[in-house]
Amino acid sequence: MTAKPNIAVIGTGGTIAGKGEAVVNTAAYLCSVLGIDEILESIPDAAALANLRAEQLLQTGSENFGNEHLLAIGKRVAQLLAQPDIDGVVITHGTDTIEETAYFLHLTLKSTKPVVVVGAMRPPSAMSSDASLNLYDALAVAAHPSSHGNGTLVVANSEIHTARDVMKGNSFKLEAFRSPYGPLGYVIEGRPHFYRRPSRAHTVETPWSIDTLVALPKVDIVYGYGALGSNVVDFIGSGAHGLIYAGTGNGNVAAHLLEPLRRLAERGVLIVRASRTGNGIVLRNGSQPDDEYGWLTVDDQNPLKARLLLTLALTQHSDARALQQVFARY
Ligand code: GLU
């Protein structure tokens, strides 16, 4: 019989650590109150999958996570992955921003060991909570050899998603997570089934290492709409190194916002045209003359993913051509 894998479990809070007053409280409850040991106690069957080593790193809603939280989580995960007797890491996390933390780890960890970020849409105290099954599934994925080399994964609702693509697309339903090209696979009865692999570069193939990252440059997002005031664009862009403009449709920019965005670009703020649809390609020099304005465009990254990618890219490049290539590679 082969030895069981050793999986480190990091608690950070969220609904998976939440508690409601009554079983009917599926949406109104306190978040981030159960410790990671308590959460794991509710799934004794997980002991058959792996030897678990739990630790509480944070205990807060993921809506509070800034760049410093991402760095802290990443550095701790990297320390654990570097230990020869650790085979994988599971992070329990609020679902609100799981897609951002997971993508940050996907781009900065230097290991092929599985890292799985997991949350729940209903607290463990609620009727038909997804907390214990999601966590059991996440442990099963982290413990399985087929998960190696796939970068950071998000497990929810019996699906395995790549961190690059996954996004939260519903505020309360159990099937809240989707990837534009579908999940990588399913998990059922404690076993992952993969059908696809991530094709864009990640983890060991990226130039960013969590071990050497210290402070991250400020990149902000502006959500575009026709009534948006140019003063808002000026204000948000003025303190940033980069600005993701989440335009309508194919990254369209309202006529009265061209001037403030061009002014920001002239002052050295990197403007990236993205789409507020959260899906599809933004065509360079399509709806705007990006070359003329000195703007960048995303490939298919939604504004949240684009913010993280540009943040990391700016730690190494200032040249617009090199920065543009980053969107095509990751
Ligand atoms: N505040 C929570 C968070 O950490 C709520 C969402 C959840 O975990 O489902 O994101």
GROMACS .gro file of N, CA, C and O in nm, residues 7-68:
model
  248
    7ILE      N    1  -0.098   1.676   0.302
    7ILE     CA    2  -0.158   1.799   0.248
    7ILE      C    3  -0.165   1.905   0.358
    7ILE      O    4  -0.219   1.880   0.466
    8ALA      N    5  -0.110   2.022   0.328
    8ALA     CA    6  -0.121   2.136   0.421
    8ALA      C    7  -0.251   2.210   0.390
    8ALA      O    8  -0.284   2.232   0.273
    9VAL      N    9  -0.323   2.247   0.494
    9VAL     CA   10  -0.450   2.319   0.476
    9VAL      C   11  -0.437   2.455   0.546
    9VAL      O   12  -0.411   2.461   0.667
   10ILE      N   13  -0.456   2.561   0.470
   10ILE     CA   14  -0.442   2.697   0.523
   10ILE      C   15  -0.580   2.761   0.532
   10ILE      O   16  -0.650   2.772   0.430
   11GLY      N   17  -0.619   2.806   0.650
   11GLY     CA   18  -0.747   2.874   0.666
   11GLY      C   19  -0.731   3.024   0.654
   11GLY      O   20  -0.635   3.082   0.708
   12THR      N   21  -0.822   3.088   0.578
   12THR     CA   22  -0.816   3.235   0.567
   12THR      C   23  -0.951   3.302   0.596
   12THR      O   24  -0.959   3.424   0.593
   13GLY      N   25  -1.055   3.223   0.619
   13GLY     CA   26  -1.187   3.282   0.649
   13GLY      C   27  -1.286   3.261   0.536
   13GLY      O   28  -1.270   3.169   0.456
   14GLY      N   29  -1.391   3.343   0.532
   14GLY     CA   30  -1.494   3.332   0.429
   14GLY      C   31  -1.616   3.257   0.479
   14GLY      O   32  -1.628   3.222   0.596
   15THR      N   33  -1.707   3.231   0.387
   15THR     CA   34  -1.832   3.160   0.421
   15THR      C   35  -1.805   3.017   0.463
   15THR      O   36  -1.877   2.961   0.546
   16ILE      N   37  -1.702   2.957   0.410
   16ILE     CA   38  -1.669   2.819   0.447
   16ILE      C   39  -1.634   2.813   0.597
   16ILE      O   40  -1.645   2.708   0.660
   17ALA      N   41  -1.599   2.928   0.653
   17ALA     CA   42  -1.573   2.940   0.798
   17ALA      C   43  -1.684   3.019   0.866
   17ALA      O   44  -1.664   3.079   0.972
   18GLY      N   45  -1.803   3.022   0.804
   18GLY     CA   46  -1.912   3.104   0.856
   18GLY      C   47  -2.009   3.027   0.943
   18GLY      O   48  -2.005   2.904   0.952
   19LYS      N   49  -2.099   3.102   1.009
   19LYS     CA   50  -2.197   3.038   1.098
   19LYS      C   51  -2.323   3.125   1.100
   19LYS      O   52  -2.316   3.246   1.123
   20GLY      N   53  -2.438   3.060   1.075
   20GLY     CA   54  -2.565   3.132   1.082
   20GLY      C   55  -2.639   3.100   1.209
   20GLY      O   56  -2.608   3.002   1.278
   21GLU      N   57  -2.740   3.179   1.242
   21GLU     CA   58  -2.819   3.153   1.363
   21GLU      C   59  -2.907   3.030   1.347
   21GLU      O   60  -2.931   2.956   1.441
   22ALA      N   61  -2.959   3.010   1.226
   22ALA     CA   62  -3.050   2.898   1.202
   22ALA      C   63  -3.013   2.829   1.071
   22ALA      O   64  -2.943   2.887   0.987
   23VAL      N   65  -3.064   2.708   1.052
   23VAL     CA   66  -3.030   2.634   0.930
   23VAL      C   67  -3.084   2.700   0.804
   23VAL      O   68  -3.035   2.676   0.694
   24VAL      N   69  -3.188   2.785   0.822
   24VAL     CA   70  -3.245   2.853   0.705
   24VAL      C   71  -3.160   2.971   0.660
   24VAL      O   72  -3.183   3.029   0.554
   25ASN      N   73  -3.061   3.008   0.740
   25ASN     CA   74  -2.975   3.121   0.703
   25ASN      C   75  -2.870   3.076   0.601
   25ASN      O   76  -2.755   3.047   0.636
   26THR      N   77  -2.913   3.075   0.475
   26THR     CA   78  -2.819   3.037   0.369
   26THR      C   79  -2.743   3.158   0.316
   26THR      O   80  -2.640   3.143   0.250
   27ALA      N   81  -2.797   3.278   0.343
   27ALA     CA   82  -2.733   3.399   0.289
   27ALA      C   83  -2.705   3.506   0.394
   27ALA      O   84  -2.626   3.597   0.368
   28ALA      N   85  -2.768   3.496   0.511
   28ALA     CA   86  -2.742   3.595   0.618
   28ALA      C   87  -2.677   3.521   0.735
   28ALA      O   88  -2.742   3.439   0.801
   29TYR      N   89  -2.551   3.547   0.758
   29TYR     CA   90  -2.475   3.474   0.860
   29TYR      C   91  -2.345   3.548   0.885
   29TYR      O   92  -2.309   3.642   0.812
   30LEU      N   93  -2.273   3.506   0.988
   30LEU     CA   94  -2.142   3.565   1.015
   30LEU      C   95  -2.036   3.489   0.937
   30LEU      O   96  -2.034   3.365   0.940
   31CYS      N   97  -1.949   3.562   0.871
   31CYS     CA   98  -1.839   3.500   0.796
   31CYS      C   99  -1.715   3.489   0.884
   31CYS      O  100  -1.702   3.563   0.981
   32SER      N  101  -1.626   3.401   0.848
   32SER     CA  102  -1.491   3.396   0.907
   32SER      C  103  -1.493   3.383   1.059
   32SER      O  104  -1.427   3.460   1.129
   33VAL      N  105  -1.572   3.288   1.112
   33VAL     CA  106  -1.574   3.268   1.258
   33VAL      C  107  -1.523   3.129   1.300
   33VAL      O  108  -1.475   3.113   1.411
   34LEU      N  109  -1.535   3.030   1.213
   34LEU     CA  110  -1.487   2.895   1.248
   34LEU      C  111  -1.338   2.882   1.215
   34LEU      O  112  -1.294   2.925   1.107
   35GLY      N  113  -1.265   2.822   1.307
   35GLY     CA  114  -1.122   2.798   1.281
   35GLY      C  115  -1.106   2.682   1.184
   35GLY      O  116  -1.196   2.599   1.167
   36ILE      N  117  -0.989   2.674   1.122
   36ILE     CA  118  -0.966   2.569   1.023
   36ILE      C  119  -0.974   2.430   1.086
   36ILE      O  120  -1.023   2.334   1.024
   37ASP      N  121  -0.931   2.416   1.214
   37ASP     CA  122  -0.940   2.284   1.280
   37ASP      C  123  -1.085   2.241   1.295
   37ASP      O  124  -1.121   2.125   1.272
   38GLU      N  125  -1.169   2.338   1.335
   38GLU     CA  126  -1.313   2.310   1.351
   38GLU      C  127  -1.376   2.267   1.219
   38GLU      O  128  -1.459   2.177   1.214
   39ILE      N  129  -1.338   2.338   1.112
   39ILE     CA  130  -1.395   2.306   0.979
   39ILE      C  131  -1.355   2.164   0.939
   39ILE      O  132  -1.438   2.085   0.892
   40LEU      N  133  -1.229   2.130   0.962
   40LEU     CA  134  -1.182   1.997   0.922
   40LEU      C  135  -1.245   1.886   1.006
   40LEU      O  136  -1.265   1.774   0.957
   41GLU      N  137  -1.277   1.918   1.132
   41GLU     CA  138  -1.341   1.817   1.219
   41GLU      C  139  -1.473   1.768   1.160
   41GLU      O  140  -1.516   1.656   1.188
   42SER      N  141  -1.537   1.855   1.080
   42SER     CA  142  -1.668   1.817   1.025
   42SER      C  143  -1.655   1.720   0.908
   42SER      O  144  -1.756   1.671   0.857
   43ILE      N  145  -1.532   1.695   0.861
   43ILE     CA  146  -1.516   1.597   0.751
   43ILE      C  147  -1.411   1.491   0.790
   43ILE      O  148  -1.302   1.486   0.731
   44PRO      N  149  -1.445   1.407   0.888
   44PRO     CA  150  -1.349   1.304   0.932
   44PRO      C  151  -1.308   1.211   0.818
   44PRO      O  152  -1.197   1.157   0.820
   45ASP      N  153  -1.393   1.195   0.716
   45ASP     CA  154  -1.360   1.105   0.605
   45ASP      C  155  -1.239   1.153   0.524
   45ASP      O  156  -1.178   1.075   0.450
   46ALA      N  157  -1.205   1.281   0.540
   46ALA     CA  158  -1.089   1.334   0.466
   46ALA      C  159  -0.960   1.265   0.510
   46ALA      O  160  -0.863   1.262   0.433
   47ALA      N  161  -0.960   1.209   0.630
   47ALA     CA  162  -0.839   1.141   0.680
   47ALA      C  163  -0.801   1.022   0.592
   47ALA      O  164  -0.685   0.981   0.587
   48ALA      N  165  -0.899   0.968   0.518
   48ALA     CA  166  -0.869   0.856   0.428
   48ALA      C  167  -0.796   0.903   0.302
   48ALA      O  168  -0.731   0.826   0.233
   49LEU      N  169  -0.809   1.033   0.271
   49LEU     CA  170  -0.748   1.086   0.148
   49LEU      C  171  -0.602   1.126   0.168
   49LEU      O  172  -0.520   1.110   0.078
   50ALA      N  173  -0.574   1.182   0.288
   50ALA     CA  174  -0.441   1.240   0.309
   50ALA      C  175  -0.416   1.264   0.457
   50ALA      O  176  -0.510   1.268   0.536
   51ASN      N  177  -0.289   1.279   0.492
   51ASN     CA  178  -0.254   1.328   0.626
   51ASN      C  179  -0.263   1.480   0.619
   51ASN      O  180  -0.202   1.542   0.531
   52LEU      N  181  -0.341   1.539   0.708
   52LEU     CA  182  -0.366   1.684   0.700
   52LEU      C  183  -0.289   1.759   0.807
   52LEU      O  184  -0.283   1.717   0.922
   53ARG      N  185  -0.231   1.873   0.765
   53ARG     CA  186  -0.165   1.963   0.860
   53ARG      C  187  -0.229   2.100   0.842
   53ARG      O  188  -0.209   2.165   0.739
   54ALA      N  189  -0.308   2.139   0.942
   54ALA     CA  190  -0.385   2.263   0.926
   54ALA      C  191  -0.319   2.380   0.998
   54ALA      O  192  -0.255   2.364   1.102
   55GLU      N  193  -0.335   2.498   0.940
   55GLU     CA  194  -0.290   2.620   1.007
   55GLU      C  195  -0.381   2.735   0.967
   55GLU      O  196  -0.435   2.739   0.857
   56GLN      N  197  -0.397   2.828   1.062
   56GLN     CA  198  -0.482   2.946   1.037
   56GLN      C  199  -0.390   3.062   1.000
   56GLN      O  200  -0.315   3.111   1.084
   57LEU      N  201  -0.398   3.107   0.876
   57LEU     CA  202  -0.311   3.219   0.835
   57LEU      C  203  -0.382   3.352   0.851
   57LEU      O  204  -0.325   3.449   0.899
   58LEU      N  205  -0.509   3.357   0.809
   58LEU     CA  206  -0.591   3.479   0.821
   58LEU      C  207  -0.728   3.435   0.870
   58LEU      O  208  -0.760   3.315   0.867
   59GLN      N  209  -0.810   3.530   0.911
   59GLN     CA  210  -0.949   3.497   0.944
   59GLN      C  211  -1.035   3.618   0.909
   59GLN      O  212  -1.077   3.696   0.995
   60THR      N  213  -1.057   3.637   0.779
   60THR     CA  214  -1.129   3.755   0.735
   60THR      C  215  -1.195   3.732   0.598
   60THR      O  216  -1.152   3.644   0.523
   61GLY      N  217  -1.297   3.811   0.569
   61GLY     CA  218  -1.364   3.801   0.440
   61GLY      C  219  -1.270   3.840   0.328
   61GLY      O  220  -1.189   3.933   0.343
   62SER      N  221  -1.282   3.772   0.216
   62SER     CA  222  -1.185   3.796   0.108
   62SER      C  223  -1.208   3.929   0.038
   62SER      O  224  -1.123   3.974  -0.038
   63GLU      N  225  -1.322   3.996   0.067
   63GLU     CA  226  -1.342   4.130   0.011
   63GLU      C  227  -1.239   4.228   0.067
   63GLU      O  228  -1.217   4.336   0.011
   64ASN      N  229  -1.175   4.190   0.179
   64ASN     CA  230  -1.074   4.278   0.242
   64ASN      C  231  -0.934   4.257   0.186
   64ASN      O  232  -0.841   4.329   0.224
   65PHE      N  233  -0.917   4.159   0.098
   65PHE     CA  234  -0.781   4.123   0.057
   65PHE      C  235  -0.722   4.226  -0.039
   65PHE      O  236  -0.771   4.248  -0.149
   66GLY      N  237  -0.613   4.286   0.005
   66GLY     CA  238  -0.535   4.375  -0.082
   66GLY      C  239  -0.412   4.300  -0.131
   66GLY      O  240  -0.394   4.180  -0.102
   67ASN      N  241  -0.324   4.371  -0.201
   67ASN     CA  242  -0.203   4.306  -0.254
   67ASN      C  243  -0.120   4.244  -0.142
   67ASN      O  244  -0.056   4.140  -0.161
   68GLU      N  245  -0.120   4.307  -0.023
   68GLU     CA  246  -0.037   4.256   0.087
   68GLU      C  247  -0.088   4.120   0.136
   68GLU      O  248  -0.009   4.034   0.177
   0.00000   0.00000   0.00000
